[in-house]
Amino acid sequence: MVEENFTDIEQMVEDWLIKHKIPYQSQVSLRGGAFELGGSKIDFIIEGNICLRIQGSYWHSGVEKIGRDAVQRELLESDGWIIVDLWEDIIKDPARFDQAMRLAIQGEEMPH
């Protein structure tokens, strides 16, 4: 299931989910999606309430972007979602990627 609009790191995560037969939904809008204040577009949802947010350094670095991500996390967690951020440097590191994904599907994050 290849999405043409996936970034390279999103594609790596999707490939891992497919390989390990983990059911998922991709690019899901929550709380009004990316166009609503506090809304977001979640990269992957697994196990019903686990949201995997793929955090590339370009789109998720800097004070404003970090603040926006923190607000989104707080709002989604208040709705009962488990938020797992997977960072680009971990995804691109073969020594850490598999372990990070195994934690993620349990709703846990690998320290960044």
Coordinates of C-alpha atoms in Angstrom, one line a residue:
M1 CA 0.0 0.0 0.0
V2 CA 2.2 2.9 -1.2
E3 CA 1.0 6.5 -0.7
E4 CA 2.4 8.8 -3.2
N5 CA 2.4 11.7 -0.8
F6 CA 4.4 10.0 2.0
T7 CA 7.8 11.3 2.9
D8 CA 10.6 8.8 2.9
I9 CA 10.4 8.3 6.6
E10 CA 6.7 7.8 6.5
Q11 CA 7.2 5.2 3.8
M12 CA 9.7 3.4 6.0
V13 CA 7.2 3.3 8.8
E14 CA 4.5 2.0 6.6
D15 CA 6.7 -0.6 5.1
W16 CA 7.5 -1.8 8.6
L17 CA 3.8 -2.0 9.6
I18 CA 3.0 -4.0 6.5
K19 CA 6.0 -6.4 7.0
H20 CA 4.8 -7.1 10.5
K21 CA 1.1 -7.3 9.6
I22 CA 0.1 -4.4 11.9
P23 CA -3.3 -3.1 10.8
Y24 CA -3.3 0.7 10.5
Q25 CA -5.0 3.8 9.0
S26 CA -2.9 6.5 7.5
Q27 CA -3.2 10.3 7.2
V28 CA -6.2 10.5 9.6
S29 CA -7.6 14.0 10.4
L30 CA -8.5 14.5 14.1
R31 CA -10.0 17.5 15.8
G32 CA -10.7 19.2 12.5
G33 CA -7.5 18.2 10.8
A34 CA -4.5 20.4 9.9
F35 CA -6.7 23.4 9.1
E36 CA -8.3 23.8 12.6
L37 CA -6.5 25.3 15.6
G38 CA -5.4 22.3 17.7
G39 CA -6.4 19.9 15.0
S40 CA -3.9 17.5 13.4
K41 CA -3.4 15.0 10.6
I42 CA -2.1 11.8 12.2
D43 CA 0.4 9.9 10.1
F44 CA -0.7 6.4 11.3
I45 CA -3.3 5.1 13.8
I46 CA -2.9 1.5 15.1
E47 CA -4.6 -0.6 17.7
G48 CA -7.6 1.6 17.9
N49 CA -6.1 4.5 19.9
I50 CA -2.4 4.7 19.2
C51 CA -1.3 7.6 17.1
L52 CA 2.1 7.4 15.4
R53 CA 3.3 10.9 14.5
I54 CA 6.3 10.9 12.2
Q55 CA 8.5 13.8 13.2
G56 CA 10.9 15.0 10.5
S57 CA 13.5 17.5 11.6
Y58 CA 12.4 20.1 9.0
W59 CA 8.7 20.2 9.9
H60 CA 9.0 19.6 13.6
S61 CA 11.9 21.7 14.8
G62 CA 12.0 25.2 16.1
V63 CA 10.1 26.9 19.0
E64 CA 6.8 27.5 17.1
K65 CA 6.6 24.0 15.6
I66 CA 7.5 22.3 18.9
G67 CA 4.9 24.4 20.7
R68 CA 2.2 23.5 18.1
D69 CA 3.1 19.8 18.4
A70 CA 2.9 20.0 22.2
V71 CA -0.6 21.6 22.0
Q72 CA -1.8 18.9 19.6
R73 CA -0.4 16.2 21.8
E74 CA -2.1 17.6 24.9
L75 CA -5.5 17.9 23.1
L76 CA -5.3 14.4 21.6
E77 CA -4.3 12.8 24.9
S78 CA -7.2 14.6 26.6
D79 CA -9.4 12.8 24.0
G80 CA -8.0 9.4 25.0
W81 CA -5.4 9.0 22.3
I82 CA -1.9 7.6 23.0
I83 CA 0.6 9.7 21.1
V84 CA 3.9 8.2 20.0
D85 CA 6.4 10.4 18.2
L86 CA 8.9 8.7 15.9
W87 CA 11.8 11.0 15.0
E88 CA 13.6 11.1 11.7
D89 CA 17.0 10.3 13.2
I90 CA 15.7 7.2 14.9
I91 CA 13.8 6.0 11.8
K92 CA 16.9 6.4 9.6
D93 CA 19.1 4.6 12.1
P94 CA 18.9 0.8 11.4
A95 CA 20.3 0.0 14.8
R96 CA 17.3 1.8 16.5
F97 CA 14.4 1.7 14.1
D98 CA 13.1 -1.8 14.7
Q99 CA 13.3 -1.4 18.5
A100 CA 11.5 2.0 18.2
M101 CA 8.7 0.5 16.1
R102 CA 8.3 -2.4 18.5
L103 CA 7.9 0.1 21.4
A104 CA 5.6 2.3 19.3
I105 CA 3.1 -0.5 18.6
Q106 CA 2.8 -0.9 22.3
G107 CA 2.1 2.8 22.8
E108 CA 5.6 3.6 24.1
E109 CA 8.3 6.0 22.7
M110 CA 12.0 5.5 22.3
P111 CA 13.8 8.5 23.9
H112 CA 14.9 11.0 21.3

